[in-house]
Amino acid sequence: MKINGTHYRSIWPIGQDAFGIIDQTRLPHEFVTLTIRTAEQAAHAITSMQTRGAPLIGAVGAYGLALAVRGDASDDAIQKMVEMLAHTRPTAINLKWALWRMRGALLNQPRDKRAALAWKEAALIADEDVAMSQAIGKNGLAIIRDLAARKKRKLNILTHCNAGWLATVDYGTALAPIYLAHDAGIDLHVWVDETRPRNQGASLTAFELGSHGVAHTILADNAGGHYMQHGQVDMVIVGTDRVTANGDVANKIGTYLKALAAKDNGVPFYVALPSSTIDWTIADGADIPIEERSQDEVLKMPGRLPDGSVTVVEIAAPGSGAANPGFDVTPARLVTGLITERGTCAATPEGLRGLFPEE
């Protein structure tokens, strides 16, 4: 995708001993890039959400491990770094998937070849993510095109959190079909949930859509059901951080409520994901670990002042505590379909295994 006419991925190699990311905590007010030179810096970037989005943190974890291997390529060191990086974000399965893949690619290789192999494997993970996002976009475009043909008017699509190119290496998951539909000339408008408490929708999704020229409006998180009741939402499409073998979906907190409202109002609810987001080892969404984040994310909010400076302000009653689960689980029964790089399927064990019989 492009920013001010310049193409960016969300992660890129810098020579053979560093990689770059976009500091997403500074968006939308400032566009700042960071250079990551150690596995510890990669872990901090993931934990602090300077970089985020399930597919993207998988690639960041892979490159972080590749940096660690340059210092110590022993089996013990690799295992230690895998465990350290895996603990930075417990809900998103892509991170563990990428780290396990890296470990498997390295442990049976000669120690003196592991550094070069690790860098190559991390780059391959990033490139494959781009290809999967492109395929998801094409498969989702078919759904949007069909809906537009039936509605014969401007489509209104609602999305929650950020599942665009900032959450992947490029293109995105939930936003990829929207970008392709926009580029194909389909008349559409996107309702963007603000996505409290970190406001990834208001800051990141709106930033992306605006940069691409896609018509959009930011909604307070609780307004989506109202617009569905009044026929102003034609479909919902979201991303996900983990899908279980039965089709349950973990995504940013608040997704479950949107799915309930969509079901009650007959609005199709789609989830877009690469296969690296499917956790075949968990049969039910109740077993997905839900990350509990700092209460400061609820009690405080960053913003830009009239003089252009950016600061953080307190927004809650002094002395109040806050709970801050990062994700919730949407049961498969509320999901119209799962859009993957191999096609769209029902959110069922049979639907998933129909697309991924090798699993």
GROMACS .gro file of C-alpha atoms in nm, residues 45-216:
model
  172
   45ALA     CA    1   0.771  -0.362   1.977
   46ILE     CA    2   0.514  -0.643   1.993
   47THR     CA    3   0.434  -0.601   2.363
   48SER     CA    4   0.399  -0.223   2.339
   49MET     CA    5   0.193  -0.258   2.019
   50GLN     CA    6   0.432  -0.045   1.820
   51THR     CA    7   0.367  -0.330   1.579
   52ARG     CA    8   0.043  -0.528   1.593
   53GLY     CA    9  -0.200  -0.738   1.393
   54ALA     CA   10  -0.186  -1.117   1.410
   55PRO     CA   11  -0.021  -1.184   1.071
   56LEU     CA   12   0.226  -0.898   1.110
   57ILE     CA   13   0.349  -0.993   1.456
   58GLY     CA   14   0.416  -1.340   1.318
   59ALA     CA   15   0.654  -1.185   1.066
   60VAL     CA   16   0.807  -0.958   1.332
   61GLY     CA   17   0.861  -1.257   1.558
   62ALA     CA   18   1.027  -1.447   1.275
   63TYR     CA   19   1.267  -1.163   1.199
   64GLY     CA   20   1.329  -1.114   1.571
   65LEU     CA   21   1.431  -1.477   1.605
   66ALA     CA   22   1.651  -1.444   1.297
   67LEU     CA   23   1.835  -1.157   1.467
   68ALA     CA   24   1.885  -1.365   1.781
   69VAL     CA   25   2.031  -1.654   1.581
   70ARG     CA   26   2.306  -1.424   1.454
   71GLY     CA   27   2.432  -1.395   1.812
   72ASP     CA   28   2.379  -1.755   1.926
   73ALA     CA   29   2.264  -2.032   1.692
   74SER     CA   30   2.263  -2.311   1.950
   75ASP     CA   31   1.953  -2.525   2.004
   76ASP     CA   32   1.912  -2.395   2.358
   77ALA     CA   33   1.937  -2.032   2.252
   78ILE     CA   34   1.683  -2.080   1.972
   79GLN     CA   35   1.437  -2.246   2.210
   80LYS     CA   36   1.485  -1.971   2.468
   81MET     CA   37   1.419  -1.698   2.211
   82VAL     CA   38   1.114  -1.881   2.074
   83GLU     CA   39   0.965  -1.896   2.422
   84MET     CA   40   1.048  -1.533   2.500
   85LEU     CA   41   0.895  -1.400   2.179
   86ALA     CA   42   0.591  -1.630   2.199
   87HIS     CA   43   0.493  -1.487   2.538
   88THR     CA   44   0.470  -1.128   2.411
   89ARG     CA   45   0.110  -1.169   2.280
   90PRO     CA   46  -0.070  -1.484   2.395
   91THR     CA   47  -0.393  -1.468   2.192
   92ALA     CA   48  -0.270  -1.431   1.833
   93ILE     CA   49  -0.170  -1.776   1.708
   94ASN     CA   50   0.022  -1.642   1.405
   95LEU     CA   51   0.312  -1.547   1.631
   96LYS     CA   52   0.354  -1.900   1.764
   97TRP     CA   53   0.295  -2.044   1.417
   98ALA     CA   54   0.578  -1.835   1.272
   99LEU     CA   55   0.815  -1.909   1.561
  100TRP     CA   56   0.748  -2.283   1.548
  101ARG     CA   57   0.803  -2.279   1.174
  102MET     CA   58   1.133  -2.095   1.218
  103ARG     CA   59   1.246  -2.337   1.489
  104GLY     CA   60   1.159  -2.636   1.271
  105ALA     CA   61   1.352  -2.492   0.979
  106LEU     CA   62   1.664  -2.434   1.187
  107LEU     CA   63   1.714  -2.711   1.441
  108ASN     CA   64   1.807  -2.983   1.194
  109GLN     CA   65   2.053  -2.764   1.005
  110PRO     CA   66   2.428  -2.718   1.065
  111ARG     CA   67   2.486  -2.449   1.323
  112ASP     CA   68   2.706  -2.237   1.097
  113LYS     CA   69   2.430  -2.215   0.835
  114ARG     CA   70   2.145  -2.124   1.068
  115ALA     CA   71   2.184  -1.745   1.061
  116ALA     CA   72   2.152  -1.723   0.684
  117LEU     CA   73   1.869  -1.977   0.679
  118ALA     CA   74   1.680  -1.788   0.951
  119TRP     CA   75   1.694  -1.460   0.760
  120LYS     CA   76   1.579  -1.634   0.443
  121GLU     CA   77   1.292  -1.813   0.622
  122ALA     CA   78   1.171  -1.490   0.787
  123ALA     CA   79   1.165  -1.319   0.447
  124LEU     CA   80   0.971  -1.612   0.305
  125ILE     CA   81   0.712  -1.588   0.585
  126ALA     CA   82   0.666  -1.218   0.506
  127ASP     CA   83   0.633  -1.277   0.131
  128GLU     CA   84   0.386  -1.561   0.184
  129ASP     CA   85   0.175  -1.337   0.404
  130VAL     CA   86   0.149  -1.083   0.124
  131ALA     CA   87   0.041  -1.354  -0.120
  132MET     CA   88  -0.220  -1.485   0.124
  133SER     CA   89  -0.357  -1.135   0.180
  134GLN     CA   90  -0.386  -1.082  -0.194
  135ALA     CA   91  -0.576  -1.409  -0.230
  136ILE     CA   92  -0.805  -1.323   0.061
  137GLY     CA   93  -0.876  -0.993  -0.110
  138LYS     CA   94  -0.976  -1.163  -0.435
  139ASN     CA   95  -1.198  -1.417  -0.259
  140GLY     CA   96  -1.366  -1.145  -0.055
  141LEU     CA   97  -1.407  -0.928  -0.362
  142ALA     CA   98  -1.628  -1.196  -0.515
  143ILE     CA   99  -1.863  -1.170  -0.216
  144ILE     CA  100  -1.874  -0.790  -0.231
  145ARG     CA  101  -1.926  -0.792  -0.608
  146ASP     CA  102  -2.219  -1.033  -0.575
  147LEU     CA  103  -2.375  -0.827  -0.297
  148ALA     CA  104  -2.337  -0.506  -0.497
  149ALA     CA  105  -2.506  -0.669  -0.796
  150ARG     CA  106  -2.803  -0.766  -0.581
  151LYS     CA  107  -2.834  -0.438  -0.392
  152LYS     CA  108  -2.782  -0.214  -0.698
  153ARG     CA  109  -2.674   0.079  -0.481
  154LYS     CA  110  -2.387   0.194  -0.266
  155LEU     CA  111  -2.279  -0.076  -0.021
  156ASN     CA  112  -2.224   0.000   0.346
  157ILE     CA  113  -1.968  -0.231   0.507
  158LEU     CA  114  -1.889  -0.228   0.879
  159THR     CA  115  -1.554  -0.336   1.019
  160HIS     CA  116  -1.413  -0.359   1.371
  161CYS     CA  117  -1.053  -0.289   1.481
  162ASN     CA  118  -0.783  -0.279   1.213
  163ALA     CA  119  -0.737  -0.567   0.972
  164GLY     CA  120  -0.573  -0.379   0.688
  165TRP     CA  121  -0.220  -0.360   0.559
  166LEU     CA  122  -0.097  -0.225   0.892
  167ALA     CA  123  -0.206  -0.553   1.055
  168THR     CA  124  -0.037  -0.770   0.793
  169VAL     CA  125   0.276  -0.736   0.582
  170ASP     CA  126   0.070  -0.577   0.301
  171TYR     CA  127  -0.289  -0.556   0.169
  172GLY     CA  128  -0.461  -0.681   0.486
  173THR     CA  129  -0.728  -0.938   0.562
  174ALA     CA  130  -1.069  -0.777   0.621
  175LEU     CA  131  -0.973  -0.462   0.435
  176ALA     CA  132  -0.811  -0.635   0.137
  177PRO     CA  133  -1.147  -0.713  -0.031
  178ILE     CA  134  -1.259  -0.356   0.037
  179TYR     CA  135  -0.951  -0.212  -0.131
  180LEU     CA  136  -0.994  -0.437  -0.434
  181ALA     CA  137  -1.365  -0.354  -0.457
  182HIS     CA  138  -1.292   0.018  -0.438
  183ASP     CA  139  -1.023  -0.015  -0.706
  184ALA     CA  140  -1.268  -0.211  -0.922
  185GLY     CA  141  -1.511   0.080  -0.915
  186ILE     CA  142  -1.769  -0.071  -0.679
  187ASP     CA  143  -1.952   0.207  -0.496
  188LEU     CA  144  -1.902   0.147  -0.124
  189HIS     CA  145  -1.872   0.315   0.212
  190VAL     CA  146  -1.714   0.175   0.528
  191TRP     CA  147  -1.843   0.218   0.882
  192VAL     CA  148  -1.530   0.213   1.100
  193ASP     CA  149  -1.577   0.115   1.464
  194GLU     CA  150  -1.355   0.335   1.680
  195THR     CA  151  -1.249   0.017   1.867
  196ARG     CA  152  -1.193   0.126   2.221
  197PRO     CA  153  -0.984   0.119   2.424
  198ARG     CA  154  -0.686   0.155   2.187
  199ASN     CA  155  -0.888   0.304   1.902
  200GLN     CA  156  -0.726   0.099   1.626
  201GLY     CA  157  -1.028   0.164   1.406
  202ALA     CA  158  -1.037   0.539   1.454
  203SER     CA  159  -0.661   0.580   1.424
  204LEU     CA  160  -0.538   0.300   1.196
  205THR     CA  161  -0.829   0.179   0.981
  206ALA     CA  162  -0.947   0.533   0.913
  207PHE     CA  163  -0.587   0.634   0.835
  208GLU     CA  164  -0.556   0.348   0.585
  209LEU     CA  165  -0.891   0.402   0.416
  210GLY     CA  166  -0.836   0.776   0.391
  211SER     CA  167  -0.492   0.725   0.239
  212HIS     CA  168  -0.645   0.493  -0.021
  213GLY     CA  169  -0.940   0.721  -0.096
  214VAL     CA  170  -1.209   0.488   0.038
  215ALA     CA  171  -1.520   0.663   0.172
  216HIS     CA  172  -1.561   0.595   0.543
   0.00000   0.00000   0.00000
